[in-house]
Coordinates of C-alpha atoms and ligand atoms in Angstrom, one line a residue:
M1 CA 0.0 0.0 0.0
S2 CA 1.3 3.4 -0.8
Y3 CA 2.2 5.8 2.0
T4 CA -0.1 8.7 2.7
A5 CA 1.6 11.8 4.0
L6 CA 0.7 12.6 7.6
Y7 CA -0.7 16.0 6.8
R8 CA -3.1 14.4 4.3
K9 CA -4.0 11.4 6.5
F10 CA -4.6 13.7 9.5
R11 CA -6.4 16.5 7.7
P12 CA -9.3 17.5 9.8
V13 CA -12.7 16.3 8.5
S14 CA -14.8 18.1 11.2
F15 CA -14.5 21.4 13.0
D16 CA -13.7 19.5 16.2
D17 CA -10.3 18.5 14.7
V18 CA -9.3 22.0 13.6
K19 CA -6.7 23.3 16.1
G20 CA -5.8 26.9 16.9
Q21 CA -8.6 28.7 15.1
D22 CA -11.4 28.6 17.7
H23 CA -12.5 32.1 16.9
I24 CA -13.3 31.1 13.4
V25 CA -14.7 27.7 14.0
T26 CA -17.1 28.9 16.6
T27 CA -18.6 31.6 14.3
L28 CA -18.9 29.3 11.3
R29 CA -20.6 26.6 13.5
N30 CA -23.1 29.1 14.8
Q31 CA -23.9 30.2 11.3
I32 CA -24.5 26.7 10.2
K33 CA -26.6 25.8 13.2
S34 CA -28.8 29.0 12.8
D35 CA -28.8 28.6 9.0
R36 CA -27.4 32.1 8.5
I37 CA -24.8 31.2 5.9
G38 CA -23.1 34.0 3.9
H39 CA -22.4 34.0 0.2
A40 CA -18.8 35.2 0.1
Y41 CA -16.1 34.4 2.6
L42 CA -12.6 35.5 2.7
F43 CA -10.1 33.4 4.6
C44 CA -6.8 35.1 5.3
G45 CA -3.7 33.9 7.0
T46 CA -0.2 32.6 6.4
R47 CA 0.4 29.2 4.8
G48 CA -0.5 26.0 6.6
T49 CA -2.9 27.7 9.1
G50 CA -5.9 25.7 7.9
K51 CA -7.7 28.0 5.4
T52 CA -8.3 25.4 2.8
T53 CA -9.1 22.7 5.4
V54 CA -11.8 24.9 7.0
A55 CA -13.1 25.9 3.6
K56 CA -13.6 22.2 2.7
I57 CA -15.3 21.4 6.0
L58 CA -17.6 24.4 5.6
A59 CA -18.4 23.3 2.1
R60 CA -19.4 19.9 3.3
S61 CA -21.3 21.2 6.3
V62 CA -23.6 23.5 4.3
N63 CA -24.5 20.6 2.1
C64 CA -24.9 18.0 4.8
E65 CA -28.5 16.9 5.5
T66 CA -27.9 16.2 9.2
P67 CA -24.9 18.3 10.5
V68 CA -23.6 17.3 13.9
N69 CA -22.8 20.4 15.9
G70 CA -22.1 22.3 12.7
S71 CA -19.8 19.7 11.2
P72 CA -20.7 17.3 8.4
C73 CA -22.1 14.0 9.6
G74 CA -20.2 11.9 7.1
E75 CA -23.1 9.5 6.8
C76 CA -25.9 11.1 4.8
P77 CA -26.2 10.6 1.1
T78 CA -24.7 14.0 0.2
C79 CA -21.8 13.5 2.6
Q80 CA -21.2 10.0 1.1
A81 CA -21.4 11.4 -2.4
I82 CA -18.9 14.1 -1.6
K83 CA -16.6 11.6 0.1
S84 CA -16.6 9.4 -3.0
G85 CA -16.0 12.3 -5.2
A86 CA -19.3 11.9 -7.1
A87 CA -20.8 15.2 -6.0
L88 CA -20.0 18.1 -8.3
N89 CA -21.0 20.9 -6.0
I90 CA -17.6 21.6 -4.4
I91 CA -15.4 23.2 -6.9
E92 CA -11.8 24.0 -6.0
I93 CA -9.7 26.4 -8.1
D94 CA -6.1 27.3 -7.6
A95 CA -5.8 30.9 -8.7
A96 CA -2.0 30.6 -8.9
S97 CA -2.3 28.5 -12.0
N98 CA -5.7 29.6 -13.3
N99 CA -5.5 33.4 -13.0
G100 CA -6.8 34.6 -16.3
V101 CA -10.1 36.2 -17.3
D102 CA -11.1 33.0 -19.1
N103 CA -10.7 30.9 -16.0
V104 CA -13.1 33.1 -14.1
R105 CA -15.5 33.3 -17.1
E106 CA -15.7 29.5 -17.0
I107 CA -16.7 29.7 -13.3
I108 CA -19.3 32.4 -13.9
D109 CA -20.9 30.4 -16.7
E110 CA -21.2 27.4 -14.5
V111 CA -22.7 29.4 -11.6
A112 CA -25.9 29.7 -13.6
Y113 CA -26.7 26.0 -13.1
S114 CA -28.2 25.0 -9.7
P115 CA -26.5 22.1 -7.8
T116 CA -27.5 18.6 -9.0
M117 CA -27.5 17.4 -5.4
G118 CA -27.3 19.1 -2.0
R119 CA -28.2 22.7 -1.3
Y120 CA -25.2 24.7 -2.3
K121 CA -22.5 24.9 -5.0
V122 CA -19.4 26.0 -3.2
Y123 CA -16.5 27.6 -5.0
I124 CA -13.2 27.5 -3.1
I125 CA -10.6 29.8 -4.8
D126 CA -7.2 29.4 -3.3
E127 CA -4.5 32.0 -3.5
V128 CA -7.1 34.4 -4.8
H129 CA -4.6 37.3 -4.8
M130 CA -3.0 35.7 -7.8
L131 CA -5.9 36.5 -10.1
S132 CA -5.2 39.1 -12.7
K133 CA -7.0 42.5 -12.6
G134 CA -9.2 41.5 -15.4
A135 CA -10.2 38.3 -13.7
F136 CA -11.1 40.2 -10.5
N137 CA -13.3 42.5 -12.5
A138 CA -15.1 39.5 -14.1
L139 CA -15.6 37.9 -10.7
L140 CA -16.9 41.0 -9.1
K141 CA -20.3 41.0 -10.7
T142 CA -21.0 37.5 -9.6
L143 CA -19.8 38.2 -6.1
E144 CA -22.2 41.2 -6.0
E145 CA -25.3 39.2 -6.7
P146 CA -24.6 35.5 -6.4
P147 CA -27.5 33.1 -6.9
E148 CA -29.1 31.8 -3.7
Y149 CA -27.4 28.4 -4.0
V150 CA -23.8 29.7 -4.5
I151 CA -21.1 30.3 -1.9
F152 CA -17.7 31.6 -2.6
I153 CA -14.8 30.9 -0.3
L154 CA -11.7 32.9 -1.2
A155 CA -8.5 32.0 0.5
T156 CA -5.4 34.2 0.5
T157 CA -2.1 34.7 2.2
E158 CA -2.0 38.4 1.0
P159 CA -5.4 40.1 1.8
N160 CA -3.7 43.5 1.4
A161 CA -3.2 42.8 -2.3
L162 CA -6.9 42.3 -2.9
P163 CA -9.0 45.1 -4.5
V164 CA -11.2 46.9 -1.9
T165 CA -14.2 46.1 -4.1
I166 CA -13.6 42.4 -3.4
L167 CA -12.8 42.9 0.3
S168 CA -16.0 44.8 0.9
R169 CA -18.2 42.0 -0.4
C170 CA -16.8 39.2 1.8
Q171 CA -17.1 38.2 5.4
R172 CA -13.5 38.2 6.4
Y173 CA -11.8 35.7 8.7
D174 CA -8.2 36.0 9.8
F175 CA -6.5 32.7 10.5
H176 CA -3.9 32.9 13.3
R177 CA -0.5 31.4 13.1
I178 CA -0.7 28.3 15.2
T179 CA 1.2 28.4 18.5
I180 CA 4.0 25.9 19.2
E181 CA 2.0 24.4 22.0
T182 CA -1.0 23.7 19.8
I183 CA 1.1 22.2 17.0
Q184 CA 3.0 20.1 19.5
G185 CA -0.2 18.8 21.0
R186 CA -1.5 17.9 17.6
L187 CA 1.8 16.2 16.7
R188 CA 1.5 14.2 19.9
T189 CA -2.0 13.0 19.0
V190 CA -0.8 12.0 15.5
C191 CA 2.2 10.1 16.9
D192 CA 0.1 8.3 19.4
E193 CA -2.5 7.2 16.8
E194 CA 0.3 6.1 14.5
G195 CA 2.1 4.2 17.3
L196 CA 5.3 6.3 16.8
S197 CA 7.7 6.8 19.6
V198 CA 9.0 10.4 19.7
D199 CA 10.5 12.5 22.5
D200 CA 8.6 15.5 23.7
K201 CA 11.6 17.7 23.1
A202 CA 11.9 16.5 19.5
L203 CA 8.2 17.2 18.9
R204 CA 8.6 20.7 20.4
Y205 CA 11.5 21.4 18.0
I206 CA 9.5 20.1 15.0
A207 CA 6.6 22.3 16.1
K208 CA 8.9 25.3 16.4
M209 CA 10.3 24.6 12.9
G210 CA 6.8 24.5 11.5
D211 CA 6.7 28.3 12.2
G212 CA 3.0 28.6 12.8
S213 CA 2.0 26.1 10.1
M214 CA 0.5 22.8 11.0
R215 CA 1.0 21.4 7.5
D216 CA 4.7 22.2 7.5
A217 CA 5.1 20.7 11.0
L218 CA 3.4 17.5 9.9
S219 CA 5.6 17.3 6.8
L220 CA 8.7 17.8 8.9
L221 CA 7.6 15.1 11.3
D222 CA 7.2 12.8 8.2
Q223 CA 10.7 13.5 7.2
C224 CA 12.2 12.8 10.6
I225 CA 10.3 9.5 10.9
A226 CA 11.4 8.4 7.5
F227 CA 15.0 8.7 8.6
H228 CA 14.5 6.8 11.9
I229 CA 12.0 4.1 11.2
G230 CA 11.5 1.8 14.1
E231 CA 13.5 3.8 16.5
T232 CA 12.5 6.4 19.1
L233 CA 12.9 9.8 17.5
T234 CA 15.1 11.9 19.7
Y235 CA 15.8 15.6 19.8
D236 CA 19.3 15.1 18.3
H237 CA 17.8 13.0 15.5
A238 CA 15.3 15.7 14.7
L239 CA 18.1 18.3 14.7
D240 CA 20.2 16.1 12.3
V241 CA 17.4 15.5 9.9
L242 CA 16.1 19.0 9.8
G243 CA 19.5 20.5 9.4
A244 CA 19.9 22.7 12.5
V245 CA 22.5 25.4 12.0
D246 CA 26.0 24.3 12.9
T247 CA 26.7 26.7 15.7
S248 CA 30.4 25.8 16.2
V249 CA 31.5 28.6 13.9
F250 CA 29.5 31.2 16.0
D251 CA 31.1 29.7 19.1
R252 CA 34.6 29.9 17.8
L253 CA 34.0 33.5 16.5
I254 CA 32.7 34.8 19.8
N255 CA 35.5 33.2 21.7
A256 CA 38.1 34.7 19.4
V257 CA 36.4 38.1 19.8
Y258 CA 36.4 37.7 23.5
D259 CA 40.1 36.9 23.4
H260 CA 40.7 40.2 21.5
D261 CA 42.1 38.0 18.6
V262 CA 41.4 40.2 15.5
V263 CA 43.3 37.9 13.2
A264 CA 41.4 34.7 14.2
S265 CA 38.1 36.6 14.0
L266 CA 38.7 37.9 10.5
N267 CA 40.0 34.4 9.4
L268 CA 36.8 32.8 10.7
L269 CA 34.8 35.4 8.7
Q270 CA 36.9 34.7 5.7
D271 CA 35.9 31.0 6.0
V272 CA 32.2 32.0 6.2
V273 CA 32.6 34.2 3.1
E274 CA 34.3 31.3 1.2
Q275 CA 31.5 29.0 2.1
G276 CA 29.3 31.4 0.2
R277 CA 27.0 32.3 3.2
E278 CA 24.8 35.3 2.9
L279 CA 26.3 37.8 5.4
S280 CA 23.1 39.5 6.6
Q281 CA 21.7 36.1 7.5
F282 CA 25.0 35.1 9.1
N283 CA 24.8 38.3 11.2
N284 CA 21.3 37.5 12.3
D285 CA 22.2 34.0 13.2
L286 CA 25.2 35.3 15.2
I287 CA 22.9 37.7 17.1
W288 CA 20.7 34.7 18.0
Y289 CA 23.7 32.8 19.2
V290 CA 24.9 35.6 21.4
R291 CA 21.4 36.0 22.7
S292 CA 21.5 32.3 23.6
I293 CA 24.7 32.8 25.5
M294 CA 23.0 35.5 27.4
L295 CA 20.1 33.3 28.3
A296 CA 22.3 30.4 29.1
S297 CA 24.3 32.5 31.5
T298 CA 21.2 33.7 33.4
D299 CA 19.9 30.1 33.5
T300 CA 16.4 31.3 32.7
G301 CA 14.4 30.9 29.6
L302 CA 16.5 28.0 28.5
D303 CA 13.7 26.8 26.2
E304 CA 14.2 30.0 24.2
I305 CA 17.7 29.1 23.3
I306 CA 18.4 28.3 19.7
D307 CA 18.1 24.6 19.0
I308 CA 21.4 22.9 19.0
N309 CA 22.6 19.4 19.7
T310 CA 24.0 18.1 22.9
D311 CA 27.7 18.8 22.0
D312 CA 27.1 22.3 20.8
M313 CA 25.0 23.0 23.9
A314 CA 28.0 22.1 26.1
A315 CA 30.1 24.5 24.1
L316 CA 27.5 27.2 24.4
K317 CA 27.3 26.8 28.2
A318 CA 31.1 26.9 28.5
T319 CA 31.2 30.1 26.5
A320 CA 28.4 31.5 28.6
A321 CA 30.3 30.8 31.8
R322 CA 33.4 32.5 30.4
I323 CA 32.0 35.8 29.2
D324 CA 30.5 38.4 31.6
S325 CA 27.0 39.6 30.8
E326 CA 28.0 43.2 30.2
T327 CA 30.3 42.1 27.4
V328 CA 27.5 39.9 25.9
M329 CA 25.2 42.9 25.9
R330 CA 27.8 45.0 24.2
Y331 CA 28.1 42.3 21.5
I332 CA 24.4 42.2 20.9
R333 CA 24.3 46.0 20.6
E334 CA 27.2 46.1 18.1
L335 CA 25.7 43.3 16.0
S336 CA 22.2 44.6 16.1
E337 CA 23.3 48.1 15.0
L338 CA 24.9 46.4 12.0
T339 CA 21.7 44.6 10.9
S340 CA 20.1 47.5 9.2
Q341 CA 23.3 48.7 7.7
L342 CA 24.0 45.3 6.1
R343 CA 20.6 45.1 4.5
Y344 CA 21.4 47.0 1.3
S345 CA 25.1 47.6 1.6
P346 CA 27.2 46.2 -1.2
Q347 CA 30.1 46.2 1.4
K348 CA 28.7 43.7 3.8
R349 CA 32.0 42.0 4.5
I350 CA 33.7 45.3 5.3
L351 CA 31.0 46.4 7.6
L352 CA 31.1 43.0 9.4
E353 CA 34.9 43.2 9.7
V354 CA 34.8 46.7 11.2
T355 CA 32.2 45.5 13.7
L356 CA 34.3 42.5 14.6
I357 CA 37.4 44.6 15.1
R358 CA 35.5 47.0 17.3
M359 CA 34.1 44.1 19.3
C360 CA 37.6 42.7 19.7
K361 CA 39.1 46.1 20.8
P362 CA 36.6 48.0 22.9
G363 CA 37.6 51.5 23.7
E364 CA 40.4 51.5 21.1
F365 CA 38.3 51.9 18.0
T366 CA 35.7 54.4 19.0
A367 CA 36.9 57.7 17.5
A368 CA 34.9 57.4 14.4
P369 CA 35.3 61.0 13.2
S370 CA 39.0 60.7 12.8
L371 CA 38.4 58.0 10.2
T372 CA 37.2 60.6 7.8
A373 CA 40.6 62.0 7.8
D374 CA 43.6 60.2 6.2
P375 CA 43.3 56.5 6.9
A376 CA 46.9 56.2 7.8
A377 CA 46.6 58.9 10.3
A378 CA 43.4 57.4 11.6
A379 CA 45.0 54.1 12.0
G380 CA 47.9 55.6 13.8
G381 CA 45.6 57.5 16.1
S382 CA 42.9 55.2 17.1
V383 CA 43.7 51.6 16.4
D384 CA 46.0 49.4 18.4
M385 CA 48.9 48.9 16.1
S386 CA 50.2 45.7 17.7
S387 CA 47.8 43.7 15.6
A388 CA 47.5 46.0 12.6
P389 CA 50.7 46.0 10.5
G390 CA 49.1 48.1 7.7
A391 CA 50.9 51.0 9.4
P392 CA 54.6 51.0 10.4
A393 CA 54.8 47.8 12.4
P394 CA 57.6 45.9 10.6
A395 CA 58.0 43.3 13.3
A396 CA 54.6 41.8 12.7
T397 CA 54.6 38.7 10.5
A398 CA 52.1 38.1 7.8
A399 CA 50.7 35.0 9.6
S400 CA 49.9 36.8 12.8
A401 CA 48.5 39.9 11.4
V402 CA 45.8 41.4 9.2
D403 CA 47.5 42.2 5.9
S404 CA 47.8 45.8 5.0
A405 CA 45.8 45.7 1.8
E406 CA 42.9 44.3 3.6
F407 CA 43.1 47.0 6.2
R408 CA 43.3 49.7 3.6
V409 CA 40.1 48.3 2.0
L410 CA 38.5 48.2 5.3
F411 CA 39.2 51.9 6.0
D412 CA 38.2 53.0 2.6
G413 CA 34.8 51.2 3.0
L414 CA 34.3 52.8 6.4
K415 CA 35.3 56.2 5.1
A416 CA 32.8 55.9 2.2
R417 CA 30.1 54.9 4.7
I418 CA 30.8 57.8 7.0
S419 CA 30.8 60.4 4.2
M420 CA 27.6 59.0 2.9
L421 CA 26.0 59.3 6.3
E422 CA 27.4 62.8 6.8
E423 CA 25.9 63.8 3.5
K424 CA 22.6 62.4 4.4
L425 CA 22.7 64.1 7.8
A426 CA 23.7 67.4 6.4
S427 CA 20.8 67.3 4.0
G428 CA 18.4 67.1 6.9
S429 CA 16.7 63.9 7.8
F430 CA 18.0 62.1 4.8
S431 CA 16.2 64.2 2.3
V432 CA 17.6 66.1 -0.6
K433 CA 19.9 69.1 -0.2
E434 CA 18.1 72.2 -1.2
D435 CA 21.1 74.2 -2.4
T436 CA 22.0 71.9 -5.3
P437 CA 19.1 71.4 -7.6
I438 CA 18.3 67.9 -8.8
K439 CA 19.3 67.3 -12.3
E440 CA 17.2 65.0 -14.5
A441 CA 18.8 61.7 -15.5
P442 CA 20.1 61.7 -19.1
R443 CA 17.6 60.7 -21.6
P444 CA 18.6 57.5 -23.4
E445 CA 19.3 57.9 -27.1
A446 CA 17.3 54.8 -28.1
L447 CA 15.6 51.9 -26.3
P448 CA 16.7 48.4 -27.1
E449 CA 14.0 46.6 -29.1
D450 CA 12.7 44.4 -26.2
V451 CA 12.6 47.2 -23.7
E452 CA 10.8 49.4 -26.2
Y453 CA 8.2 46.7 -26.9
V454 CA 7.5 46.2 -23.2
N455 CA 7.4 49.9 -22.6
N456 CA 4.8 50.4 -25.3
H457 CA 2.7 47.5 -24.0
W458 CA 3.1 48.3 -20.4
K459 CA -0.6 48.4 -19.6
E460 CA -1.1 45.0 -21.2
F461 CA 1.8 43.7 -19.1
M462 CA 0.4 45.1 -15.8
D463 CA -3.1 43.8 -16.6
S464 CA -1.8 40.2 -17.0
L465 CA 0.1 40.2 -13.7
P466 CA -1.4 38.9 -10.5
V467 CA -3.0 42.0 -9.0
N468 CA -0.7 42.0 -6.0
L469 CA 2.3 42.2 -8.2
S470 CA 0.9 44.9 -10.4
I471 CA 0.4 46.9 -7.2
Y472 CA 4.0 46.5 -6.1
I473 CA 5.3 47.3 -9.6
S474 CA 3.0 50.3 -10.1
E475 CA 5.2 52.1 -7.5
A476 CA 8.4 51.5 -9.4
R477 CA 10.0 53.7 -12.0
R478 CA 10.5 52.1 -15.4
G479 CA 14.0 52.7 -16.8
I480 CA 16.9 51.0 -18.5
T481 CA 20.3 50.2 -17.2
Q482 CA 23.5 51.3 -18.9
D483 CA 23.8 48.0 -20.6
G484 CA 20.3 48.3 -21.9
R485 CA 18.2 46.1 -19.7
L486 CA 14.8 46.9 -18.3
E487 CA 15.2 48.3 -14.9
L488 CA 12.5 48.8 -12.2
T489 CA 13.5 51.2 -9.5
W490 CA 11.8 51.8 -6.2
L491 CA 12.4 54.7 -3.9
A492 CA 13.7 53.7 -0.4
V493 CA 12.4 55.4 2.7
N494 CA 14.8 55.0 5.5
G495 CA 16.7 52.4 3.5
L496 CA 13.6 50.2 2.9
N497 CA 10.8 49.6 0.5
T498 CA 8.6 46.6 1.1
N499 CA 7.2 46.6 -2.4
F500 CA 10.7 46.3 -3.8
D501 CA 11.3 43.4 -1.4
R502 CA 8.2 41.6 -2.5
A503 CA 8.4 42.2 -6.2
S504 CA 12.1 41.1 -6.3
D505 CA 11.7 37.9 -4.3
P506 CA 12.5 34.8 -6.4
T507 CA 9.0 33.6 -6.8
N508 CA 7.7 36.9 -8.0
R509 CA 10.6 37.4 -10.3
D510 CA 9.7 34.1 -11.9
I511 CA 6.1 35.3 -12.4
I512 CA 7.3 38.6 -13.9
D513 CA 9.7 36.8 -16.2
E514 CA 7.1 34.4 -17.4
T515 CA 4.5 37.2 -18.0
L516 CA 7.1 39.2 -20.0
S517 CA 8.0 36.3 -22.1
E518 CA 4.4 35.6 -22.8
L519 CA 4.0 39.2 -23.9
T520 CA 7.2 39.4 -26.0
G521 CA 7.8 35.8 -27.0
K522 CA 11.3 35.9 -25.6
H523 CA 13.1 36.3 -22.4
V524 CA 13.5 39.8 -21.1
D525 CA 16.0 40.6 -18.4
V526 CA 14.7 42.7 -15.5
V527 CA 16.9 44.5 -13.0
Y528 CA 15.4 45.4 -9.7
T529 CA 16.9 48.5 -8.0
L530 CA 16.4 50.4 -4.9
A531 CA 17.2 54.2 -5.2
H532 CA 18.4 55.3 -1.8
D533 CA 16.9 58.8 -2.1
K534 CA 15.0 61.1 -4.4
R535 CA 18.2 62.6 -5.8
D536 CA 19.5 59.1 -6.7
L537 CA 16.2 58.3 -8.4
E538 CA 15.9 61.5 -10.4
E539 CA 19.5 61.8 -11.4
H540 CA 20.3 58.2 -12.3
H541 CA 17.0 56.5 -13.4
F542 CA 15.4 58.1 -16.4
D543 CA 11.7 57.4 -16.6
I544 CA 11.2 55.6 -19.9
S545 CA 7.4 55.8 -19.6
Q546 CA 8.0 59.3 -21.2
L547 CA 9.2 57.5 -24.3
I548 CA 6.1 55.5 -25.2
T549 CA 5.9 55.5 -28.9
V550 CA 2.8 55.1 -31.0
E551 CA 2.6 53.9 -34.5
I552 CA 1.2 56.6 -36.8
E553 CA -0.4 55.2 -39.9
T554 CA 0.0 57.5 -42.8
E555 CA -1.1 56.7 -46.3
D556 CA 2.0 55.0 -47.6
E557 CA 4.3 54.5 -44.6
T558 CA 4.3 53.8 -40.9
A559 CA 6.1 56.3 -38.9
T560 CA 7.0 56.2 -35.3
G561 CA 7.3 59.1 -33.0
Y562 CA 7.4 60.0 -29.3
V563 CA 4.2 61.2 -27.7
Ligands
ZN1 ZN1 -24.0 14.6 6.2

C-alpha cells in the first residue's frame, strides 16, 4: 500500500479537529446551526494555518443533511457522495495556475446552473490574490449578486493585495499562526495514533520549525520519521534531519572576539565568506547565538535558546560561563546596529569586519570622526597597532596579522560609509539638499527593441500580472540600465521599500519573467533596483514611460514618434 503523507492522513474532516482557530470555527458553526450562511467568505492567513481545510469542512457542512454540531455528519447521502468524489458541488480552483479572465468566465458560466444534489454549490478559490486584474473584475459582478445556491470561499495569504471592491463583499476571517504548544499537542496525537515513539523535546523542536504552520510541521515530522523508522525519534535525531544550524562557527568566533584576537576573528569570517554564506543572514544567526549565550548565563528561559545538539550546547554553556553579561550585551548591541546597515550595503563584508574589530578592541576603536581623515593617520591615532601592521609595524609577521591591503580596503569602506552618512545628515533627515538642484537623468538615445516593446505594451503587461504584483510594480519607476536592460526602481524610505522586497523575491521574479516572455515571445531581463533617495532616483534613473511610442499610420508609410 502506498504511503499517505501525515498531513493528508490527518487533515481534519470536522470542525472538532481544527486546532488553533477557535475564533473562526465557533462563528462558522453558529452560522450553520442557525442557518445564516453567507455567500462570500474571505479566509486570510499565512500558509498552513488551515484556510483550505476549514473551507472544505464548511463546504461539506452546508450541504450535509444532518450536520452534527455544525460539522458534516459523514453518513448522509450528500456526505457520502462528496466523500466518494461523485458530487459536483464543491469546486476548488487554484488561482495561482488559473489566474486569467477566461478561467473566471468559466466559473461564472457554471454558476448559472443550480446544484444537482445538496443545497449549495461552493467555489473555493485558493491563492485568490494571484488573479489578474481582469479576472477580478469579471468575478466582481458574480460576487455582488450570487444566486441563492452559490457560496464563494476565497483564500489568500495576502489580503492586502486584494482590491477593496472584493474585500467589501466578503465576510473576512483571519487565521492565526498556530502556536508551538497547539502544534506540539496535535503532533503528539498523531504520533500516538500512528504508534510512533517520539521524544517531547523532538516534537517541540519540530513544532517550532513549523513556524506557525500545522501542515509544515506534519511534513517535517514525516521527514524525521522516514529517517529513523522503528527507533525512538530523539531531539538530536530531529536536529540532524532538519539540518539545524551548525553553531560551532559562532562559538569559535565569539570566543576569538572575547580573546581580542582580531586575526582569528577575521579568518573565521573569511571561511564564512568562502562557504558562500549570505552575510546578513549570518549576522542575524550570530545575534541569536549571542542571545542564547545571554540566556544560558542567566539560566532562565533555556527553552528559548536556539536549537542545538548536545555537544554544541555544552560549548555554548562553557562560553556563557566565560563571558560576563556586560560584554555579551555589548556584542548584541554592536551586531544589532549592524543589521540595518547590512541590508542593502554592497560592502557587507567590510561592515562586518569593522564591527568584529570594534568588538575585539573595545575603547580603542571608537573615535569614528578621525576615520574621515587620512586613513593612515586614523590608523595611527585610534587603532591598536600591535595587531595591525598596515601602518609602520615591521615586526609583525604576515601570519599573525591582518594584511595591510585588507586593512586599507576596510578603512576605505568605512570612510565611504561615513561620508555618505554625513551627506545624508547634512541634507536634513535624509532628504535632498536644497542648495544643489536635482538634475534630470540623461535621456537614453534609443531603447533596445525588447525594452521598447515592453514599454509600449506596459498596460497590457500590468493587466496580465497577478493583482498584488501589479500593485508592487506600479510604484516602481521604469527605466533602462546602462547595458540596456529593463530596470525597475523603487524609492527607499529610511533604507527600505517593502514593495521592492516583494516584487524582487525569487517567486515573484519568476512570475514577472514568465509574464514578460508571454508578452514578447522571448526572455526579457529585468533588473530590480532600490534608489536610496529622491536625488538618486531622479539623477540616475530616467523614466522611460515618457518615451512611449505610437505607430502613426500614414497613407504610404508607418512612422514612429514619441508622444
Ligand atoms: Zn451529512
